Amino acid sequence: MKSQLRPSLPLLALLVSVACVEASGKKQKVDVVSDGALTTRRLSTSTGSNGIATLEVPLADDETSFGVYLRATSGAAYPTTEAIYSPDGAMVLSWDQWYDEYSLTGAVYPEAADSMLSWPVRVEDGPLSSGSWQVEVAVTDDNGNYMANQGLEVVIQTRTDPGGIDAGSVTVRLVYAEDLDQDEEVVRGTEAAIERWREVWAAYGLELVLSTEGSDIDGDLPSLDGLSNTVYEASAQGTDGDLMVLVGETIDGSLDAYGIAGGIPGPLVESGRGTVVISWLANAGGDGRFSDDDIRLYGETLAHEVGHYAGLFHPVEDGWGAWDALDDTPRCQARGACEGDLGDNLMFPYPVCGWNDCTPQDVLSDGQIGVAQRYTGTL
Ligand SMILES: [Zn+2]
């Protein structure tokens, strides 16, 4: 399992219809909502005696990507993606090719009671042909054993790409916890950090469409390793195509993390992990005041965590033995080499800092940009 945590150490107009489709050989009721570029289908299914279910994803001629969100209906059950088959029957993804050493999608890792797949991931995984795609999904237990007859809530999303594949916009709802929208210093720092985030993304053709709102959510945010009712309810307030960022004071009672993303990629629909959580206080350096350097780091934290949510792994994990699935990020194998090769990359696992300041982290490779542009939430 890959960490989605960005450590602060060291140094550091809706159409609704109901249709029946064939999936897993059974007639199923499918609830369909179409909102412009994005079509969202909700259904229920269960794994067979082998612990696996097959989902059909109908891709129209003008649609360019799809997402599959899974939630297990019983506890201690972990849904994952096993394999993806194109309409001509070719296997284009098998989970065991992308486990541990090289990571393509968090959907193959049993991390929680829900799971999100967005396809294609890389430039070379597309473009997709239209027709019926098949996604094999599994439910496993704590020890990785397949679980038969397990209920799954499924959300299948397909989208067109009106702006073209090399331009994209991401719609983000930034929600302040515990009336932090009334705190002048938090709002000043956050708004300045959003401008840094906007600048970093704009250089790569990613437009940020952002709204902010207050809430009475507790200021100590969950670390998203399990499903949270608070996060579920807050994420259900949005649309099927937006991302949520929750800004609180601490995460899991501490200042150890600047921010955490609820998946690589993260869910677009209502989910108990459907957010990025951010500790404003960790980003302010713990003293409650934002310096200019704090603001830059806060902006890069937002861009980094939402980058995870849009499907980006760290190019190399801290530990130097696991990498992303991209050909154009270096395969460095030691701390010094990795900080040298990748220390300025937006998705480096931690800020690289000297005595006085930290290296700006705002670089994305063409391969990384390609991933973010293909995420189902990037329109
Ligand atoms: Zn990270």
CSV table of C-alpha atoms and ligand atoms in Angstrom, one decimal:
chain,number,residue,atom,x,y,z
A,1,MET,CA,0.0,0.0,0.0
A,2,LYS,CA,1.3,3.4,-0.9
A,3,SER,CA,1.2,6.3,1.4
A,4,GLN,CA,-1.0,9.2,0.4
A,5,LEU,CA,0.3,11.2,3.2
A,6,ARG,CA,2.5,14.2,2.7
A,7,PRO,CA,4.7,14.3,5.8
A,8,SER,CA,5.7,17.7,7.2
A,9,LEU,CA,9.0,16.1,8.5
A,10,PRO,CA,11.9,15.9,8.0
A,11,LEU,CA,13.1,19.5,7.7
A,12,LEU,CA,11.1,20.2,6.3
A,13,ALA,CA,-29.6,20.9,-15.6
A,14,LEU,CA,-29.9,17.2,-14.9
A,15,LEU,CA,-31.4,14.3,-16.9
A,16,VAL,CA,-32.5,11.4,-14.8
A,17,SER,CA,-33.5,8.0,-16.1
A,18,VAL,CA,-33.7,4.5,-14.9
A,19,ALA,CA,-32.6,1.7,-17.2
A,20,CYS,CA,-31.9,-2.0,-17.0
A,21,VAL,CA,-28.6,-3.4,-18.2
A,22,GLU,CA,-26.9,-6.8,-18.2
A,23,ALA,CA,-24.0,-7.0,-15.8
A,24,SER,CA,-22.6,-10.2,-14.3
A,25,GLY,CA,-25.3,-12.0,-16.1
A,26,LYS,CA,-28.1,-10.5,-14.0
A,27,LYS,CA,-30.7,-7.8,-14.8
A,28,GLN,CA,-29.9,-4.8,-12.7
A,29,LYS,CA,-31.6,-1.5,-12.0
A,30,VAL,CA,-29.3,1.3,-13.0
A,31,ASP,CA,-29.9,4.9,-12.0
A,32,VAL,CA,-28.5,7.2,-14.7
A,33,VAL,CA,-27.7,10.9,-14.3
A,34,SER,CA,-26.3,13.0,-17.1
A,35,ASP,CA,-24.8,16.4,-16.3
A,36,GLY,CA,-23.3,17.8,-19.5
A,37,ALA,CA,-19.9,16.1,-20.1
A,38,LEU,CA,-20.3,13.6,-17.2
A,39,THR,CA,-22.7,10.6,-17.1
A,40,THR,CA,-23.1,8.9,-13.7
A,41,ARG,CA,-24.7,5.4,-13.3
A,42,ARG,CA,-25.4,3.9,-9.9
A,43,LEU,CA,-26.1,0.2,-9.3
A,44,SER,CA,-25.7,-2.5,-6.8
A,45,THR,CA,-24.1,-5.9,-7.4
A,46,SER,CA,-22.3,-8.6,-5.5
A,47,THR,CA,-19.2,-10.8,-6.0
A,48,GLY,CA,-19.7,-14.4,-7.2
A,49,SER,CA,-18.5,-17.6,-5.5
A,50,ASN,CA,-15.0,-16.7,-6.6
A,51,GLY,CA,-15.0,-13.2,-5.0
A,52,ILE,CA,-15.2,-11.4,-8.3
A,53,ALA,CA,-17.8,-9.4,-10.1
A,54,THR,CA,-17.7,-8.1,-13.7
A,55,LEU,CA,-19.0,-4.6,-14.5
A,56,GLU,CA,-19.9,-3.3,-18.0
A,57,VAL,CA,-18.9,0.2,-18.8
A,58,PRO,CA,-20.7,1.5,-21.9
A,59,LEU,CA,-18.5,4.1,-23.6
A,60,ALA,CA,-20.1,6.3,-26.2
A,61,ASP,CA,-18.3,7.5,-29.4
A,62,ASP,CA,-17.5,11.0,-28.0
A,63,GLU,CA,-16.5,9.8,-24.5
A,64,THR,CA,-12.8,9.7,-23.6
A,65,SER,CA,-12.5,8.2,-20.1
A,66,PHE,CA,-14.4,6.4,-17.3
A,67,GLY,CA,-14.4,6.0,-13.6
A,68,VAL,CA,-15.5,3.1,-11.4
A,69,TYR,CA,-16.2,3.7,-7.7
A,70,LEU,CA,-16.8,0.8,-5.4
A,71,ARG,CA,-18.0,0.6,-1.9
A,72,ALA,CA,-18.4,-2.6,0.1
A,73,THR,CA,-21.7,-2.9,1.9
A,74,SER,CA,-20.2,-4.9,4.8
A,75,GLY,CA,-17.3,-4.0,7.1
A,76,ALA,CA,-13.7,-5.4,6.9
A,77,ALA,CA,-14.1,-5.9,3.2
A,78,TYR,CA,-11.8,-4.3,0.6
A,79,PRO,CA,-13.0,-3.8,-3.0
A,80,THR,CA,-10.3,-3.5,-5.7
A,81,THR,CA,-9.9,-3.6,-9.4
A,82,GLU,CA,-8.6,-6.9,-10.8
A,83,ALA,CA,-8.5,-6.3,-14.5
A,84,ILE,CA,-9.8,-4.1,-17.3
A,85,TYR,CA,-10.8,-5.4,-20.8
A,86,SER,CA,-11.3,-3.3,-23.9
A,87,PRO,CA,-14.4,-3.8,-26.1
A,88,ASP,CA,-12.4,-6.1,-28.4
A,89,GLY,CA,-11.6,-8.3,-25.4
A,90,ALA,CA,-7.9,-7.4,-24.8
A,91,MET,CA,-6.8,-7.2,-21.2
A,92,VAL,CA,-5.4,-3.7,-20.8
A,93,LEU,CA,-4.7,-3.9,-17.0
A,94,SER,CA,-4.0,-6.7,-14.6
A,95,TRP,CA,-3.6,-5.8,-11.0
A,96,ASP,CA,-0.5,-7.8,-10.4
A,97,GLN,CA,1.5,-5.8,-13.0
A,98,TRP,CA,1.1,-2.7,-10.9
A,99,TYR,CA,1.6,-3.7,-7.3
A,100,ASP,CA,4.3,-2.6,-4.9
A,101,GLU,CA,7.3,-1.6,-7.2
A,102,TYR,CA,5.5,0.5,-9.8
A,103,SER,CA,2.2,2.1,-9.1
A,104,LEU,CA,-0.4,3.0,-11.8
A,105,THR,CA,-3.6,3.3,-9.8
A,106,GLY,CA,-4.6,3.0,-6.2
A,107,ALA,CA,-7.6,1.0,-7.4
A,108,VAL,CA,-5.5,-2.3,-7.3
A,109,TYR,CA,-4.6,-1.8,-3.6
A,110,PRO,CA,-7.0,-3.0,-0.9
A,111,GLU,CA,-6.9,0.2,1.2
A,112,ALA,CA,-10.3,0.8,2.6
A,113,ALA,CA,-14.0,-0.2,2.3
A,114,ASP,CA,-14.2,1.9,-0.9
A,115,SER,CA,-12.1,2.1,-4.1
A,116,MET,CA,-11.8,4.4,-7.1
A,117,LEU,CA,-10.5,3.6,-10.6
A,118,SER,CA,-10.1,6.2,-13.4
A,119,TRP,CA,-9.2,5.0,-16.9
A,120,PRO,CA,-7.1,5.7,-18.9
A,121,VAL,CA,-4.4,6.7,-16.5
A,122,ARG,CA,-1.4,7.5,-18.7
A,123,VAL,CA,-1.2,8.9,-22.3
A,124,GLU,CA,-0.2,5.4,-23.6
A,125,ASP,CA,-3.3,3.8,-21.9
A,126,GLY,CA,-5.5,5.8,-24.4
A,127,PRO,CA,-7.3,6.9,-26.4
A,128,LEU,CA,-10.2,4.5,-25.6
A,129,SER,CA,-12.3,2.9,-28.3
A,130,SER,CA,-16.1,3.2,-27.9
A,131,GLY,CA,-18.2,0.2,-26.9
A,132,SER,CA,-18.6,-2.1,-23.9
A,133,TRP,CA,-15.6,-2.1,-21.6
A,134,GLN,CA,-15.4,-4.7,-18.8
A,135,VAL,CA,-14.0,-4.2,-15.4
A,136,GLU,CA,-13.4,-7.1,-13.1
A,137,VAL,CA,-13.6,-6.2,-9.5
A,138,ALA,CA,-12.9,-8.2,-6.4
A,139,VAL,CA,-13.6,-8.0,-2.7
A,140,THR,CA,-10.9,-9.3,-0.3
A,141,ASP,CA,-10.5,-9.6,3.4
A,142,ASP,CA,-7.8,-8.2,5.7
A,143,ASN,CA,-5.4,-11.0,4.6
A,144,GLY,CA,-6.0,-10.6,0.8
A,145,ASN,CA,-8.4,-13.6,0.5
A,146,TYR,CA,-11.2,-13.3,-2.0
A,147,MET,CA,-14.6,-12.9,-0.4
A,148,ALA,CA,-17.6,-14.6,-2.1
A,149,ASN,CA,-21.1,-13.0,-2.2
A,150,GLN,CA,-20.1,-9.6,-1.0
A,151,GLY,CA,-22.4,-6.7,-1.7
A,152,LEU,CA,-21.0,-3.7,-3.7
A,153,GLU,CA,-22.4,-0.3,-4.3
A,154,VAL,CA,-21.1,0.8,-7.7
A,155,VAL,CA,-20.9,4.1,-9.4
A,156,ILE,CA,-19.8,4.1,-13.1
A,157,GLN,CA,-18.9,7.5,-14.6
A,158,THR,CA,-18.1,8.2,-18.2
A,159,ARG,CA,-17.2,11.6,-19.7
A,160,THR,CA,-16.6,13.5,-22.9
A,161,ASP,CA,-13.7,16.0,-23.1
A,162,PRO,CA,-15.1,19.2,-24.5
A,163,GLY,CA,-11.9,21.2,-24.0
A,164,GLY,CA,-9.6,18.6,-25.6
A,165,ILE,CA,-7.3,16.2,-23.9
A,166,ASP,CA,-4.5,18.8,-23.5
A,167,ALA,CA,-6.6,21.3,-21.7
A,168,GLY,CA,-8.6,20.6,-18.6
A,169,SER,CA,-10.4,22.2,-15.7
A,170,VAL,CA,-10.9,20.8,-12.3
A,171,THR,CA,-13.8,22.0,-10.1
A,172,VAL,CA,-13.0,22.2,-6.5
A,173,ARG,CA,-15.1,23.0,-3.4
A,174,LEU,CA,-12.9,24.2,-0.6
A,175,VAL,CA,-14.7,23.7,2.7
A,176,TYR,CA,-13.5,25.4,5.9
A,177,ALA,CA,-14.0,23.3,9.0
A,178,GLU,CA,-15.1,24.8,12.4
A,179,ASP,CA,-16.0,28.2,11.1
A,180,LEU,CA,-12.4,28.8,10.0
A,181,ASP,CA,-13.9,31.0,7.2
A,182,GLN,CA,-14.3,33.6,10.0
A,183,ASP,CA,-10.6,33.5,10.9
A,184,GLU,CA,-8.8,36.3,9.0
A,185,GLU,CA,-5.4,34.8,9.1
A,186,VAL,CA,-6.5,31.4,7.9
A,187,VAL,CA,-8.5,33.0,5.1
A,188,ARG,CA,-5.7,35.3,4.1
A,189,GLY,CA,-3.1,32.5,4.0
A,190,THR,CA,-5.5,30.1,2.2
A,191,GLU,CA,-6.5,32.5,-0.5
A,192,ALA,CA,-2.9,33.4,-1.2
A,193,ALA,CA,-2.0,29.7,-1.3
A,194,ILE,CA,-4.9,29.1,-3.7
A,195,GLU,CA,-3.3,31.6,-6.1
A,196,ARG,CA,0.0,29.8,-5.8
A,197,TRP,CA,-1.8,26.5,-6.6
A,198,ARG,CA,-3.6,28.1,-9.5
A,199,GLU,CA,-0.2,29.4,-10.9
A,200,VAL,CA,1.5,26.0,-10.6
A,201,TRP,CA,-1.4,24.1,-12.4
A,202,ALA,CA,-1.9,26.8,-15.1
A,203,ALA,CA,1.6,26.3,-16.3
A,204,TYR,CA,0.5,22.7,-17.3
A,205,GLY,CA,-2.9,23.6,-18.9
A,206,LEU,CA,-4.8,22.7,-15.8
A,207,GLU,CA,-7.4,25.3,-14.8
A,208,LEU,CA,-8.7,25.5,-11.3
A,209,VAL,CA,-12.4,26.4,-10.8
A,210,LEU,CA,-12.7,26.9,-7.1
A,211,SER,CA,-15.5,27.9,-4.7
A,212,THR,CA,-15.1,28.2,-0.9
A,213,GLU,CA,-17.7,27.7,1.9
A,214,GLY,CA,-17.8,27.5,5.7
A,215,SER,CA,-19.0,24.6,7.8
A,216,ASP,CA,-19.3,23.5,11.4
A,217,ILE,CA,-17.3,20.3,10.8
A,218,ASP,CA,-14.8,19.5,13.6
A,219,GLY,CA,-11.5,21.2,13.1
A,220,ASP,CA,-9.5,18.0,13.8
A,221,LEU,CA,-9.9,16.2,10.5
A,222,PRO,CA,-9.8,12.4,9.9
A,223,SER,CA,-6.7,10.9,8.3
A,224,LEU,CA,-8.8,9.1,5.7
A,225,ASP,CA,-7.4,5.6,6.3
A,226,GLY,CA,-11.0,4.5,6.8
A,227,LEU,CA,-14.4,5.9,5.9
A,228,SER,CA,-15.7,8.9,7.8
A,229,ASN,CA,-19.4,9.8,8.1
A,230,THR,CA,-18.5,13.5,8.3
A,231,VAL,CA,-16.5,13.3,5.1
A,232,TYR,CA,-19.4,11.4,3.4
A,233,GLU,CA,-22.0,14.0,4.4
A,234,ALA,CA,-19.8,16.9,3.3
A,235,SER,CA,-18.9,15.3,0.0
A,236,ALA,CA,-22.6,14.5,-0.7
A,237,GLN,CA,-23.2,18.2,-0.7
A,238,GLY,CA,-21.3,18.6,-4.0
A,239,THR,CA,-22.1,17.5,-7.5
A,240,ASP,CA,-21.0,14.2,-9.2
A,241,GLY,CA,-18.1,16.0,-10.9
A,242,ASP,CA,-16.4,18.1,-8.2
A,243,LEU,CA,-13.6,17.5,-5.8
A,244,MET,CA,-13.7,18.6,-2.2
A,245,VAL,CA,-10.8,20.0,-0.1
A,246,LEU,CA,-11.4,20.2,3.7
A,247,VAL,CA,-9.3,22.8,5.5
A,248,GLY,CA,-9.1,22.1,9.3
A,249,GLU,CA,-6.6,22.8,12.1
A,250,THR,CA,-5.1,19.4,12.7
A,251,ILE,CA,-5.3,15.9,11.1
A,252,ASP,CA,-5.8,13.0,13.5
A,253,GLY,CA,-4.9,15.3,16.4
A,254,SER,CA,-1.5,16.2,15.1
A,255,LEU,CA,0.5,18.6,12.9
A,256,ASP,CA,2.6,15.7,11.4
A,257,ALA,CA,1.0,16.0,7.9
A,258,TYR,CA,0.4,19.1,5.8
A,259,GLY,CA,-2.4,17.2,3.9
A,260,ILE,CA,-3.7,13.8,2.9
A,261,ALA,CA,-5.6,12.8,-0.2
A,262,GLY,CA,-8.5,10.3,0.0
A,263,GLY,CA,-7.2,8.1,-2.8
A,264,ILE,CA,-5.0,7.9,-5.9
A,265,PRO,CA,-7.2,8.8,-7.6
A,266,GLY,CA,-9.9,10.0,-5.3
A,267,PRO,CA,-13.7,9.5,-5.6
A,268,LEU,CA,-15.8,12.1,-7.5
A,269,VAL,CA,-19.0,11.0,-5.8
A,270,GLU,CA,-20.1,11.0,-2.2
A,271,SER,CA,-17.7,8.9,-0.2
A,272,GLY,CA,-16.3,8.6,3.3
A,273,ARG,CA,-12.9,9.3,1.9
A,274,GLY,CA,-14.1,11.7,-0.8
A,275,THR,CA,-11.9,14.7,0.1
A,276,VAL,CA,-8.4,16.1,0.5
A,277,VAL,CA,-7.8,17.1,4.1
A,278,ILE,CA,-5.5,20.0,4.9
A,279,SER,CA,-4.1,21.2,8.2
A,280,TRP,CA,-3.8,25.0,7.8
A,281,LEU,CA,-1.7,25.1,11.0
A,282,ALA,CA,0.9,22.6,9.8
A,283,ASN,CA,1.2,24.7,6.6
A,284,ALA,CA,1.6,27.8,8.7
A,285,GLY,CA,4.6,26.2,10.4
A,286,GLY,CA,2.8,25.7,13.7
A,287,ASP,CA,3.0,29.4,14.8
A,288,GLY,CA,-0.4,30.4,13.4
A,289,ARG,CA,1.0,33.1,11.1
A,290,PHE,CA,1.6,32.6,7.4
A,291,SER,CA,5.0,33.9,6.1
A,292,ASP,CA,5.5,34.2,2.3
A,293,ASP,CA,7.4,30.9,2.4
A,294,ASP,CA,4.6,29.2,4.3
A,295,ILE,CA,2.1,30.4,1.7
A,296,ARG,CA,4.2,29.0,-1.2
A,297,LEU,CA,4.5,25.7,0.6
A,298,TYR,CA,0.7,25.7,1.4
A,299,GLY,CA,-0.1,26.4,-2.2
A,300,GLU,CA,2.2,23.5,-3.3
A,301,THR,CA,0.6,21.3,-0.7
A,302,LEU,CA,-2.8,22.0,-2.2
A,303,ALA,CA,-1.5,21.4,-5.7
A,304,HIS,CA,0.3,18.2,-4.6
A,305,GLU,CA,-2.6,16.6,-2.6
A,306,VAL,CA,-5.2,17.4,-5.3
A,307,GLY,CA,-2.6,16.0,-7.8
A,308,HIS,CA,-2.8,12.7,-5.9
A,309,TYR,CA,-6.6,12.9,-6.0
A,310,ALA,CA,-6.3,13.4,-9.8
A,311,GLY,CA,-4.3,10.1,-10.0
A,312,LEU,CA,-0.7,11.1,-9.5
A,313,PHE,CA,1.7,9.0,-7.4
A,314,HIS,CA,4.9,10.2,-6.0
A,315,PRO,CA,7.5,9.8,-8.7
A,316,VAL,CA,9.5,7.9,-6.1
A,317,GLU,CA,8.4,6.9,-2.6
A,318,ASP,CA,10.4,7.8,0.4
A,319,GLY,CA,12.4,4.6,0.9
A,320,TRP,CA,13.6,4.8,-2.7
A,321,GLY,CA,12.4,1.3,-3.7
A,322,ALA,CA,9.0,2.1,-5.4
A,323,TRP,CA,8.1,4.4,-8.3
A,324,ASP,CA,5.3,5.7,-10.4
A,325,ALA,CA,4.4,4.0,-13.7
A,326,LEU,CA,5.7,6.8,-15.8
A,327,ASP,CA,8.6,6.5,-18.2
A,328,ASP,CA,9.7,10.2,-17.9
A,329,THR,CA,10.2,10.5,-14.2
A,330,PRO,CA,13.7,9.3,-13.1
A,331,ARG,CA,14.1,5.9,-11.3
A,332,CYS,CA,16.4,7.2,-8.6
A,333,GLN,CA,17.4,4.8,-5.9
A,334,ALA,CA,18.8,6.9,-3.0
A,335,ARG,CA,17.8,10.0,-1.0
A,336,GLY,CA,20.6,12.3,-2.4
A,337,ALA,CA,20.0,11.2,-6.0
A,338,CYS,CA,16.3,11.5,-5.7
A,339,GLU,CA,16.3,14.9,-4.1
A,340,GLY,CA,18.7,16.0,-6.9
A,341,ASP,CA,16.7,14.5,-9.7
A,342,LEU,CA,13.2,15.1,-8.4
A,343,GLY,CA,13.4,17.6,-5.5
A,344,ASP,CA,11.6,20.3,-7.5
A,345,ASN,CA,8.8,18.0,-8.7
A,346,LEU,CA,5.4,18.9,-7.4
A,347,MET,CA,4.7,15.2,-6.5
A,348,PHE,CA,8.0,14.6,-4.6
A,349,PRO,CA,7.1,12.9,-1.3
A,350,TYR,CA,8.2,15.8,0.9
A,351,PRO,CA,9.4,19.4,0.7
A,352,VAL,CA,13.2,19.6,0.3
A,353,CYS,CA,14.4,22.3,2.7
A,354,GLY,CA,17.7,23.9,3.7
A,355,TRP,CA,18.4,26.0,6.8
A,356,ASN,CA,16.5,29.0,5.6
A,357,ASP,CA,14.0,27.9,3.0
A,358,CYS,CA,12.6,25.0,0.9
A,359,THR,CA,13.0,24.3,-2.8
A,360,PRO,CA,10.0,25.4,-4.9
A,361,GLN,CA,8.2,22.2,-6.0
A,362,ASP,CA,6.3,23.1,-9.1
A,363,VAL,CA,7.6,20.8,-11.9
A,364,LEU,CA,5.4,18.2,-13.6
A,365,SER,CA,6.7,15.9,-16.4
A,366,ASP,CA,4.7,15.4,-19.6
A,367,GLY,CA,3.7,12.0,-18.3
A,368,GLN,CA,2.4,13.4,-15.0
A,369,ILE,CA,0.4,16.1,-16.9
A,370,GLY,CA,-1.0,13.4,-19.1
A,371,VAL,CA,-2.3,11.5,-16.0
A,372,ALA,CA,-3.9,14.6,-14.4
A,373,GLN,CA,-5.6,15.5,-17.8
A,374,ARG,CA,-7.1,12.0,-18.1
A,375,TYR,CA,-8.7,11.8,-14.6
A,376,THR,CA,-12.5,11.4,-14.8
A,377,GLY,CA,-12.8,14.6,-12.8
A,378,THR,CA,-10.7,16.7,-15.2
A,379,LEU,CA,-13.0,18.2,-17.9
B,1,ZN,ZN,2.1,13.0,-1.5
